[in-house]
XYZ file of C-alpha atoms in Angstrom:
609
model
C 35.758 12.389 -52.121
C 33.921 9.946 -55.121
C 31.244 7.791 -53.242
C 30.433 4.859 -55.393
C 27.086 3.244 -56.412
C 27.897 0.127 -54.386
C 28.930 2.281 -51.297
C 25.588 3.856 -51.553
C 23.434 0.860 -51.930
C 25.113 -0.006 -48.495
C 24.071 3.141 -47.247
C 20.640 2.764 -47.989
C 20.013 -0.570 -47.260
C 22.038 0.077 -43.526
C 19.258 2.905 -43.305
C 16.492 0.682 -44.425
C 17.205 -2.080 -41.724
C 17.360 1.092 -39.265
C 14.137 2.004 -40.202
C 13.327 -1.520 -39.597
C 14.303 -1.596 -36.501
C 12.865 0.950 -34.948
C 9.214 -0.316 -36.244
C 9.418 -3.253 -34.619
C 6.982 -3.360 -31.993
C 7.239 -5.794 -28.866
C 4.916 -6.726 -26.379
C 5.753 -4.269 -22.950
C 2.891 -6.064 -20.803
C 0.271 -8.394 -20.877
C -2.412 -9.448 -18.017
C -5.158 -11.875 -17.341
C -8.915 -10.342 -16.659
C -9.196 -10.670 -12.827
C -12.114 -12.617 -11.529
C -15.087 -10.038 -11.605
C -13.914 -7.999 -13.968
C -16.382 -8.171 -17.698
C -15.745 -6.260 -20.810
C -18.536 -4.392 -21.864
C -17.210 -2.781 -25.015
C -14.652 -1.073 -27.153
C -13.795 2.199 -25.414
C -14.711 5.417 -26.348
C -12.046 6.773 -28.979
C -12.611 10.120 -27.937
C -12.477 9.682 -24.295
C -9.011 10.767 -22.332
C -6.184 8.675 -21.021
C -3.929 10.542 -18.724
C -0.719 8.203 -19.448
C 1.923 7.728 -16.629
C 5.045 6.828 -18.411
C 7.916 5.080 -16.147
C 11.229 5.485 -17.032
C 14.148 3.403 -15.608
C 15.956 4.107 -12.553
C 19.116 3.091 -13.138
C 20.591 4.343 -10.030
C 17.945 2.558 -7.701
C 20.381 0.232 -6.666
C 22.628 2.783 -5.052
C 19.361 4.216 -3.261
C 18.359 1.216 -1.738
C 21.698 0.805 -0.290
C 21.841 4.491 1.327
C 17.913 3.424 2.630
C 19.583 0.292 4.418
C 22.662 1.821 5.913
C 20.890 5.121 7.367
C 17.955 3.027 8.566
C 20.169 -0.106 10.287
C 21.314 0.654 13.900
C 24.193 -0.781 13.746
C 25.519 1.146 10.834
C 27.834 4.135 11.087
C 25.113 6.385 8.725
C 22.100 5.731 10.897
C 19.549 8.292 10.675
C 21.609 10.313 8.252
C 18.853 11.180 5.998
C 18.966 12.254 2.817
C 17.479 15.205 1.328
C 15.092 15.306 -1.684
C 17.519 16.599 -3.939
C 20.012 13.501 -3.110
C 16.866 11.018 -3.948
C 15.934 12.556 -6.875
C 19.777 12.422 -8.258
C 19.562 8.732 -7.127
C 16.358 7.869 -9.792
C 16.983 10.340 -11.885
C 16.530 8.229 -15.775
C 19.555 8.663 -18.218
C 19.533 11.054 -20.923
C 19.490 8.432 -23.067
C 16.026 7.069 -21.653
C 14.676 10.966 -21.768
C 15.553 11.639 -25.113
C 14.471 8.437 -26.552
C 10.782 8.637 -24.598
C 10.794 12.352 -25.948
C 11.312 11.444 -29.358
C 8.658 8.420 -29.194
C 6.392 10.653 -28.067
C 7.104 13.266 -30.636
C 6.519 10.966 -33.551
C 3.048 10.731 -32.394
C 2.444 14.792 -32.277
C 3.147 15.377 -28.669
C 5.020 18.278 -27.889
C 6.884 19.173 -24.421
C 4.306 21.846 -23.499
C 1.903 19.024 -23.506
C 3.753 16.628 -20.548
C 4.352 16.802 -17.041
C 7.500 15.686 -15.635
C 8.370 14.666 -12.286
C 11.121 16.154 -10.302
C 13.577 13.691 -10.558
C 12.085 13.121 -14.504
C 11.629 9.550 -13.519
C 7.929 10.279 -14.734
C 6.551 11.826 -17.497
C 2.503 12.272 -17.464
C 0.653 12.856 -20.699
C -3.190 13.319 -21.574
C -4.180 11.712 -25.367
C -7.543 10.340 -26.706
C -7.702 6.834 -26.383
C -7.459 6.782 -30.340
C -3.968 7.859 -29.848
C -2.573 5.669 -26.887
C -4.269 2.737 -29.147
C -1.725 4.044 -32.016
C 1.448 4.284 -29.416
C 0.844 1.478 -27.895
C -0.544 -0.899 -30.606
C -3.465 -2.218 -28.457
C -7.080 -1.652 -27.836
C -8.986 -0.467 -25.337
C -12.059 -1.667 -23.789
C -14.294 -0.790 -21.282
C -14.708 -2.771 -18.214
C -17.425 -3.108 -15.453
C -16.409 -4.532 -11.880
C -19.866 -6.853 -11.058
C -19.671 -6.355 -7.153
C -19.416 -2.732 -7.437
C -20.946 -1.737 -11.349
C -17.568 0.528 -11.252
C -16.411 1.412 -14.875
C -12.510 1.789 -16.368
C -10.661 1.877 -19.607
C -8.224 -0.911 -19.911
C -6.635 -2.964 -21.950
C -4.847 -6.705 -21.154
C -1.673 -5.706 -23.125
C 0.180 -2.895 -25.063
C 3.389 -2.656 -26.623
C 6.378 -0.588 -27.688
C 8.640 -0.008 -30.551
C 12.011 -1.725 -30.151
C 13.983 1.437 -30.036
C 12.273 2.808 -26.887
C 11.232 -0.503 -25.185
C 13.665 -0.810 -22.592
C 13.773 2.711 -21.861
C 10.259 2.391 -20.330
C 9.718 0.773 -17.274
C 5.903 0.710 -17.374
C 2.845 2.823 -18.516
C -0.596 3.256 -16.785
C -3.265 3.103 -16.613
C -3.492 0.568 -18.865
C -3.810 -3.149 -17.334
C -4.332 -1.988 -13.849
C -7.916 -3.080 -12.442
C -6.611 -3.478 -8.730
C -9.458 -1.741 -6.765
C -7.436 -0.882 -3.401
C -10.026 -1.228 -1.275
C -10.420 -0.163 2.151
C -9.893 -2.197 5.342
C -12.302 -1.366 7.529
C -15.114 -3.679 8.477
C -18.190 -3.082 10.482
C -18.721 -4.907 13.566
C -22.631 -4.866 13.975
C -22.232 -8.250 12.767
C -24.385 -10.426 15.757
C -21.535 -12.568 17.988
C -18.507 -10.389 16.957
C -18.878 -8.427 19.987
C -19.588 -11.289 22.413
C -17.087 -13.035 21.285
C -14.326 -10.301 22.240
C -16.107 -9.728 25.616
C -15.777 -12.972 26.518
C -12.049 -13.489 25.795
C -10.854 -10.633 27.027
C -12.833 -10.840 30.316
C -11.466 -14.422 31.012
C -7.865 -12.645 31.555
C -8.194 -9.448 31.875
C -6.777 -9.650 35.586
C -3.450 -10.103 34.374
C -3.317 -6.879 32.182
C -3.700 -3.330 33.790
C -6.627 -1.781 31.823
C -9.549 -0.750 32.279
C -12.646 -3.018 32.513
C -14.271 -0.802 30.060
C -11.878 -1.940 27.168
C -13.714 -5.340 27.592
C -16.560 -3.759 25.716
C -15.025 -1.259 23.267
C -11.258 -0.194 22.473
C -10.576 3.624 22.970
C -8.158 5.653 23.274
C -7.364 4.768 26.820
C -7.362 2.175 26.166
C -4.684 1.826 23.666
C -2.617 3.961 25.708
C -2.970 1.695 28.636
C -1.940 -1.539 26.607
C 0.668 0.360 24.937
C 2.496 2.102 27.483
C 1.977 5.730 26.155
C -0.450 7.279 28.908
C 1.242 9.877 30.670
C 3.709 10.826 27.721
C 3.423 14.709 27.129
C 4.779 15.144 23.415
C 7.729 18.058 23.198
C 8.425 18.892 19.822
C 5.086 19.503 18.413
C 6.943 22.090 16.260
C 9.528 19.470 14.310
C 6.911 16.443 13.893
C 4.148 15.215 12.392
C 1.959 11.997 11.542
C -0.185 12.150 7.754
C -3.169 9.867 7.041
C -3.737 9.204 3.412
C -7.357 8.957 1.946
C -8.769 6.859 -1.034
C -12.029 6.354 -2.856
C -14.150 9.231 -2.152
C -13.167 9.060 1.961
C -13.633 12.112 4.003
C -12.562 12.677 6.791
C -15.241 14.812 8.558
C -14.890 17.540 10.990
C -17.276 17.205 13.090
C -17.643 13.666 13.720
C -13.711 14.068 14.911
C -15.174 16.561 17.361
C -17.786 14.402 18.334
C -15.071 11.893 19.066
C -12.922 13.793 21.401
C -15.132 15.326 23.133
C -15.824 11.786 24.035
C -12.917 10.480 24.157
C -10.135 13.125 24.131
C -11.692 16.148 25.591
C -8.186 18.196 25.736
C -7.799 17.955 21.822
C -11.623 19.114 21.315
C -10.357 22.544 19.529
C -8.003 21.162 17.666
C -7.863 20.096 14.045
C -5.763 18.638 10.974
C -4.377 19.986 7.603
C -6.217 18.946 4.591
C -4.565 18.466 0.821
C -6.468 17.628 -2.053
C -4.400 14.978 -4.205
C -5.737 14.616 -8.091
C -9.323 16.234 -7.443
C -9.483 14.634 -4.394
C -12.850 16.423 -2.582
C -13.071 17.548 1.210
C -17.298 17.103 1.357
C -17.947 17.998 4.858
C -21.981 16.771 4.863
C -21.724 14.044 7.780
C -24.013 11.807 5.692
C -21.138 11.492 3.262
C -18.212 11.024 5.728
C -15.789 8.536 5.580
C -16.514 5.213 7.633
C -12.586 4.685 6.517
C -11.574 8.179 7.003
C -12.817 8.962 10.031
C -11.527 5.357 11.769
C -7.940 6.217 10.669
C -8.104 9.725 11.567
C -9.520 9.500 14.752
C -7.567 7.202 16.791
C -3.986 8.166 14.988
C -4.408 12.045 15.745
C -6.684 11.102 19.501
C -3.749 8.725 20.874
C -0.354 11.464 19.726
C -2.295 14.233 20.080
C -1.051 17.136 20.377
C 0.948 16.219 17.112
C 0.250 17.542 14.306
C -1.953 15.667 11.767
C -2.350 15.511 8.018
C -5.086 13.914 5.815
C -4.178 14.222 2.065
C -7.408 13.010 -0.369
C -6.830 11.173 -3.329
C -8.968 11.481 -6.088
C -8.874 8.021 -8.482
C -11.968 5.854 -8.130
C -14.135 6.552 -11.207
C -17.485 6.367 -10.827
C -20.699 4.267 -11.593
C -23.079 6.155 -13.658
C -25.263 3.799 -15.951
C -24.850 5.707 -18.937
C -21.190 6.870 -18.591
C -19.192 5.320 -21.307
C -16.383 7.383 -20.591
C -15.252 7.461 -16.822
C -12.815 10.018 -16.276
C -10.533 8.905 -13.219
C -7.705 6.401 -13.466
C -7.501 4.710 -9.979
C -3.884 5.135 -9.723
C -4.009 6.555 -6.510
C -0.512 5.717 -4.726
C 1.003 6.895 -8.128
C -0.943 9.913 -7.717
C -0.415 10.494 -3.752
C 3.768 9.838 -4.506
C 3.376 12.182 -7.124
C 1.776 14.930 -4.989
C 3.873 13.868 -1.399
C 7.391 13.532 -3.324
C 7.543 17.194 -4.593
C 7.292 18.468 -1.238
C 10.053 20.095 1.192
C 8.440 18.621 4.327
C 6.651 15.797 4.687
C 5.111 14.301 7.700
C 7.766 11.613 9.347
C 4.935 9.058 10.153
C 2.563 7.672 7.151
C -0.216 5.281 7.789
C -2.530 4.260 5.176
C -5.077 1.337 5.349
C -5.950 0.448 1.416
C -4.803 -2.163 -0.361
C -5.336 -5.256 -2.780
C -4.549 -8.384 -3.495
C -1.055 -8.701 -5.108
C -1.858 -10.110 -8.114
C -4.501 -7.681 -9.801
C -1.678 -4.908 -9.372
C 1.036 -5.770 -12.574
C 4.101 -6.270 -10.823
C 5.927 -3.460 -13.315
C 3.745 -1.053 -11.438
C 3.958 -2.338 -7.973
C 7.413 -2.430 -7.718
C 7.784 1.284 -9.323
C 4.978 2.384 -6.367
C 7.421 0.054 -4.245
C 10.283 2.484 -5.148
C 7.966 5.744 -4.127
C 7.618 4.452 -0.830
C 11.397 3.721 -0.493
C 12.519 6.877 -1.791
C 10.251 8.523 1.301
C 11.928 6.295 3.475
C 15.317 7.297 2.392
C 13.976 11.116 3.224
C 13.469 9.935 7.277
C 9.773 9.160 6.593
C 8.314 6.390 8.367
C 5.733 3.983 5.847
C 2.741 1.846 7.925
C 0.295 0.128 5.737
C -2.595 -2.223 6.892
C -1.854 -5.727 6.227
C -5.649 -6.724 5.219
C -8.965 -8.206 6.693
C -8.729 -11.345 4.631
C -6.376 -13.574 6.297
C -4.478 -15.497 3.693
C -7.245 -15.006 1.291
C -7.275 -11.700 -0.912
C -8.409 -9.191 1.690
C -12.095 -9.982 2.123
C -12.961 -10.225 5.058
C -16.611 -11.758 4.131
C -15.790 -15.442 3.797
C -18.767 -15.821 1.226
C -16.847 -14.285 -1.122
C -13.142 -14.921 -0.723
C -11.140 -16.173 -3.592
C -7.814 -18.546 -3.028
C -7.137 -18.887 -7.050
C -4.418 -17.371 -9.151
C -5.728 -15.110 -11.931
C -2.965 -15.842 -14.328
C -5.212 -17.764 -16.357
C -4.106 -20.924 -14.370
C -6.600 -20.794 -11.777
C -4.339 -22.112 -9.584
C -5.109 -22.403 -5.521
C -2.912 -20.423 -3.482
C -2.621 -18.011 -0.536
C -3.408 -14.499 -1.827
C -0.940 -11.612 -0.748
C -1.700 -7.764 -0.042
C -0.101 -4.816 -2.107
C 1.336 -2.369 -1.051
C 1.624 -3.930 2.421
C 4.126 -6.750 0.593
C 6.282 -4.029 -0.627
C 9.723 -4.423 1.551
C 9.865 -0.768 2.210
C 7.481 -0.151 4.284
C 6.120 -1.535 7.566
C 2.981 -3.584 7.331
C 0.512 -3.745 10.891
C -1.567 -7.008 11.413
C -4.448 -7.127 14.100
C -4.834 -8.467 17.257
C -7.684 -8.693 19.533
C -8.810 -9.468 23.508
C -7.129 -8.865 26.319
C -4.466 -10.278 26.742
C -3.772 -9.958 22.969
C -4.255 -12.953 20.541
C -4.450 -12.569 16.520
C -7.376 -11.835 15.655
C -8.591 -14.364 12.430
C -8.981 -12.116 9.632
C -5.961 -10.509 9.968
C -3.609 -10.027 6.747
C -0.288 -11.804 6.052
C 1.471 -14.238 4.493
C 4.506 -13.919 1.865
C 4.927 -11.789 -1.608
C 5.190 -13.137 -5.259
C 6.639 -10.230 -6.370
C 9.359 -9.245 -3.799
C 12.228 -10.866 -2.393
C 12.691 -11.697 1.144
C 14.424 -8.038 2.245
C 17.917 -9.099 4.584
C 16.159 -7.645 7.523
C 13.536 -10.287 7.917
C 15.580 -13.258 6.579
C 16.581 -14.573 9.981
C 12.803 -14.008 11.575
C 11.196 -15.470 8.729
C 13.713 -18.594 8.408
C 12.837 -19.368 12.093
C 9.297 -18.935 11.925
C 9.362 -21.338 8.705
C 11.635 -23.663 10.527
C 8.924 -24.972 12.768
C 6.105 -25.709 10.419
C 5.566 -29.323 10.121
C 7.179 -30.597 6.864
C 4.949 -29.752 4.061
C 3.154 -27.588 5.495
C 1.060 -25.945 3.272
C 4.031 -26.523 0.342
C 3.188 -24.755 -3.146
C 0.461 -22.309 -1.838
C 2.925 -19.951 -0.213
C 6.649 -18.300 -1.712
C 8.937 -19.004 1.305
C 11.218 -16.704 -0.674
C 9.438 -13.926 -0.689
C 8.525 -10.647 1.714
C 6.513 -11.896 4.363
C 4.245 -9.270 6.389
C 3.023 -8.295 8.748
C 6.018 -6.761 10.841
C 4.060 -6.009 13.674
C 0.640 -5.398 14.704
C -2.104 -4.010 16.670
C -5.320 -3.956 18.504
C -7.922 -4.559 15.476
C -11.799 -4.434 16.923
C -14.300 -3.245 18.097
C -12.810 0.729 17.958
C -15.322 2.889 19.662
C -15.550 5.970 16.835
C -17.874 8.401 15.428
C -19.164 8.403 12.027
C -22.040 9.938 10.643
C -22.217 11.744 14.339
C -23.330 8.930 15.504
C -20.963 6.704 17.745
C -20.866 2.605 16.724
C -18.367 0.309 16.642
C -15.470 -0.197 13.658
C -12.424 -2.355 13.163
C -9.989 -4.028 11.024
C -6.011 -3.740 10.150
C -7.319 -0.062 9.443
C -7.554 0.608 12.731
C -3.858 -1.073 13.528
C -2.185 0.692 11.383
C -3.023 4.063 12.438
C -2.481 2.825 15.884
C 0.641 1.797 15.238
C 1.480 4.662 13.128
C 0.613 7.140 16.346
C 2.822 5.359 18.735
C 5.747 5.767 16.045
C 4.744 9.577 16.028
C 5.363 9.787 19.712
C 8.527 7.788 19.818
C 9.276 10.584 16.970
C 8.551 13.147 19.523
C 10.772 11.709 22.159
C 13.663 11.391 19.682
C 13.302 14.982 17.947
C 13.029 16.771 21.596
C 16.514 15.129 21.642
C 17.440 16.843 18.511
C 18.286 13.357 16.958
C 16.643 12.338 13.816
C 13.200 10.823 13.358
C 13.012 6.814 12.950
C 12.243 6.804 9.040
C 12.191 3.515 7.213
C 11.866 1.382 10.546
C 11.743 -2.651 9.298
C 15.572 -2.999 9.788
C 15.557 -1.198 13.266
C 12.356 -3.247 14.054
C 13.998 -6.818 13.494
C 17.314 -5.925 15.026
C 17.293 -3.557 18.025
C 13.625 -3.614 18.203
C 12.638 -6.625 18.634
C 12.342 -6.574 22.585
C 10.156 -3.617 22.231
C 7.366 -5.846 21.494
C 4.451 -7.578 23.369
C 5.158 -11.132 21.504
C 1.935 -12.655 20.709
C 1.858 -16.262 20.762
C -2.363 -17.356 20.315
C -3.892 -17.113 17.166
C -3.947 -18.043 13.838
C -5.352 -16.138 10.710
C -7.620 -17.689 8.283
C -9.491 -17.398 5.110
C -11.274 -19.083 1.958
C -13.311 -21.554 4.244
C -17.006 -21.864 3.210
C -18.728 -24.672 1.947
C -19.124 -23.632 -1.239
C -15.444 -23.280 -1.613
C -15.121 -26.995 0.269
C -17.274 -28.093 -2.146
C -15.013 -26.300 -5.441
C -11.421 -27.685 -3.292
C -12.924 -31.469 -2.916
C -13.622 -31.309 -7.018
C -9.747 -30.490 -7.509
C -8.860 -33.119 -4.723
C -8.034 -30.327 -2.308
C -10.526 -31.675 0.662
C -7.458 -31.248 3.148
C -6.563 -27.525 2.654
C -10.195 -26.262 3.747
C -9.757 -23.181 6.459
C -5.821 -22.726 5.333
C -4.237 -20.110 7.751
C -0.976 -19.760 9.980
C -0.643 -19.535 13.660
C 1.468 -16.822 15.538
C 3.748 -18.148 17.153
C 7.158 -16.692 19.867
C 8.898 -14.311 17.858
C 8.123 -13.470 14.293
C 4.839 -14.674 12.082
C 2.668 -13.999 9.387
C -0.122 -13.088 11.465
C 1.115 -10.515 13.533
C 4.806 -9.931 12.929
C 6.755 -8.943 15.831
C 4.145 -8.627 18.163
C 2.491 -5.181 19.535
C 4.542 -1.897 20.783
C 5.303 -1.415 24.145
C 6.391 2.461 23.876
C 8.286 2.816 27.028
C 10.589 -0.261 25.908
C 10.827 1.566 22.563
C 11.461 4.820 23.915
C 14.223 3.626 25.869
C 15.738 1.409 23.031
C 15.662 4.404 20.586
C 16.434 7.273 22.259
């Protein structure tokens, strides 16, 4: 066969504008600096990124349709769960994807013995000097102090990808990620926080049948009083279990759980937890460097199901402050991390709680809604998701008013309502607080409506109605009425009689709802599994159909947020005077304060099993 000259100048040139091709590099993701956040220099080009590549799920679709079917009532496929195999088949990348991220990474010297993979390959981990992610991704790297803490990271605002491989990548982190997911507990030593709650919940408490004791501190007689679970004996102690997760250096101490129910639980005083160590996380056992966090969440979820089995997994992820540290070593990824560690197991606990979080908008939305997915694809395995919704109201989870912040950080510095993440993500079931007794919302607690999710079909009729009797304009342009709104229920927030440091004082905040919430869900578990039906798993579409009247509807109270004088002062500059102390009000049925309303187990029992 004669080739001639023009056929192979066509040849080459056709090559040539391959060639081309695949050097073009476009931009994957840029951010703004969140407020608080300064650069302090270029990063060390020695120092070592441990890169969490993304790949697409092109099957995630088809997931999130099993999730809804086996987790709606009504549906023929309730509670058929599926089994880790079937979700990993279900986001599970194409070849295509895998062989184009493998030969990406190849060109830059990295060989297959050097990554980790996740089991359904929907992940691929990789550790390279920062000289070398700044060559693959065509950025720079800095490194950043966070002012209110001195914390340091490596980060960069944006990075980008080769045209070839571009939309085989979903996202890759760390990179712009400076959310700080910080806990939600807050300390009630704080003079008149305690008088105030005495004083409400005395005026009524003649209509409620608790203890007067609970006027002064919530235990965990309390909470099995309001909630309707005293008296339960759990069955199937064998087939269940309820997991706590653990961020930022939190540990969740031995002995001041001891302390705690000997006071409070005196049956469960020889009993313990199992403990997993997620990405370094440590297990210090000194009581003067327990967890204020830790020990909250761990000691009213495993003192109100006890005797059900309890987990506490510890995340490493936070890196540390150390003056002369120009090279921190952690990545504070930590849900990445925990899904990473949780989704390769056979068993998993089938109730979660977790009470970290951040605003919405310091998380890039390319990661949130992958971490989104995680929690879904536990879901779709019969696991049961409960985050706290936040201590800030509609502000960005602060619950010290001094230094709330109501702007966008988009560059805009536009005012608006502030969102939690992960607590916004549609799969899984967000707890606001309430307080007194009878209940009321309590002010700081979290909710509101996402920016990055859609409103899920399980909450579009609740949310419509709730939206339908604001006054016209209410609030208009701070707010997506499109979007996820959370809470879905709630809880008894403050002031939590615990132990910490073995000494007892008083703690609250969503953190303590959420575990609350998450132990009553253990025990309807129970009651279920002794039945030999399946545990409740994602609940949101169960909660806003069938149970709905298994909820104390709470009707008082608003949440608030962003309302000092200082930020009066900043709102009457931008003509804003009339938006000082923003907040919604709960309301009958469904709000962004409390959700639903608070469990009443018996109801629940009786609806789900």
């Amino acid at each position: 066969m004669r080739i001639t000259s023009s056929c192979i100048a066509l040849l080459s040139l056709y090559a040539q504008r391959i060639v081309a091709l695949s050097d073009v590099i476009l931009v994957k993701e840029s951010v703004e600096v969140p407020e608080g956040w300064v650069k302090v220099g270029r990063a060390n080009v020695g120092h070592t990124l441990n890169l969490r590549i993304g790949l697409p799920q092109p099957n995630f679709g088809l997931l999130e349709q099993h999730l809804y079917e086996i987790s709606d009532p009504h549906h023929e496929r309730y509670g058929n769960h599926l089994s880790k195999e079937e979700v990993e088949a279900l986001v599970s990348p194409h070849q295509t994807s895998l062989d184009s991220v493998d030969q990406w990474l190849a060109s830059h010297g990295l060989r297959e013995i050097q990554f980790t993979r996740s089991p359904a390959k929907d992940w691929v981990s990789v550790k390279v000097p920062v000289a070398v992610a700044e060559t693959m991704l065509n950025t720079t790297f800095y490194l950043w102090k966070h002012l209110e803490s001195g914390d340091l990271v490596v980060r960069t605002t944006m990075y980008s990808l080769p045209r070839d491989v571009h939309d085989h990548i979903d996202v890759i982190q760390p990179t712009t990620i400076f959310a700080r997911w910080k806990a939600m507990a807050t300390t009630l030593h704080r003079p008149g926080h305690g008088d105030f709650f005495k004083e409400k919940s005395k005026s009524k408490l003649g209509a409620v049948d608790v203890d007067l004791s609970c006027t002064e501190a919530i235990t965990v007689k309390c909470l099995a009083q309001l909630y309707k679970t005293a008296g339960y004996v759990p069955k199937a102690t064998n087939k269940n279990g309820l997991g706590i997760t653990g961020y930022l250096e939190q540990f969740a101490n031995f002995a001041d759980l001891r302390s705690f129910y000997e006071s409070q639980v005196p049956e469960a005083v020889n009993s313990s937890f199992t403990f997993f160590s997620v990405n370094g996380g440590l297990n210090n056992q000194t009581l003067d460097e327990a967890g204020e966090e830790a020990g909250l969440d761990i000691q009213f979820a495993f003192g109100l199901s006890y005797p059900t089995p309890g987990t506490f997994w510890s995340t490493g992820g936070r890196p540390p402050f150390i003056p002369d540290n120009t090279a921190p070593t952690n990545d504070n990824e930590p849900y990445a991390d925990w899904l990473d560690f949780v989704l390769k197991q056979g068993k998993i606990p089938q109730t979660i709680s977790t009470s970290y979080a951040d605003h919405e908008q310091t998380v890039p939305e390319a990661y949130a809604r992958r971490v989104c997915r995680g929690f879904a694809q536990l879901g779709a395995r019969g696991v049961s998701v409960l985050f706290a919704s936040g201590d800030g109201g509609v502000s960005d989870g602060n619950s010290d008013p001094k230094t709330q912040q109501c702007f966008s950080n988009d560059g805009k510095n536009t005012y608006k309502f502030l969102p939690m993440f992960p607590p916004s993500c549609p799969y899984v079931t967000s707890v606001g607080g309430t307080f007194g007794i009878p209940e009321v919302a309590v002010p700081f607690s979290g909710g509101g409506f996402s920016y990055y999710f859609a409103q899920p079909p399980y909450q579009k009729s609740a949310v419509a109605s709730y939206l339908s009797k604001l006054p016209p304009g209410h609030y208009d342009g701070l707010y997506n009425r499109e979007g996820r709104g959370f809470p879905d229920v709630s809880a008894q927030s403050y002031p939590f009689q615990t132990w910490w440091k073995g000494e007892a004082l008083l703690l609250g905040g969503t953190s303590a709802s959420s575990p609350v919430v998450a132990a009553v869900v253990a025990l309807l578990n129970d009651a279920r599994l002794a039945k030999n039906l399946p545990p409740l798993g994602f609940l949101n579409p169960l909660l806003y159909s069938k149970g709905v009247n298994g909820f104390n509807d709470i009707t008082e109270g608003n949440n608030v947020g962003c309302g000092t004088l200082g930020f009066n002062v900043r709102l009457s500059c931008l003509g804003l005077q009339s938006l000082t102390f923003p907040y919604f009000k709960a309301t009958a049925g469904w709000d962004p304060v409390t959700g639903l309303g608070t469990p009443d187990f018996l109801k629940l029992k009786k609806l789900f099993t």
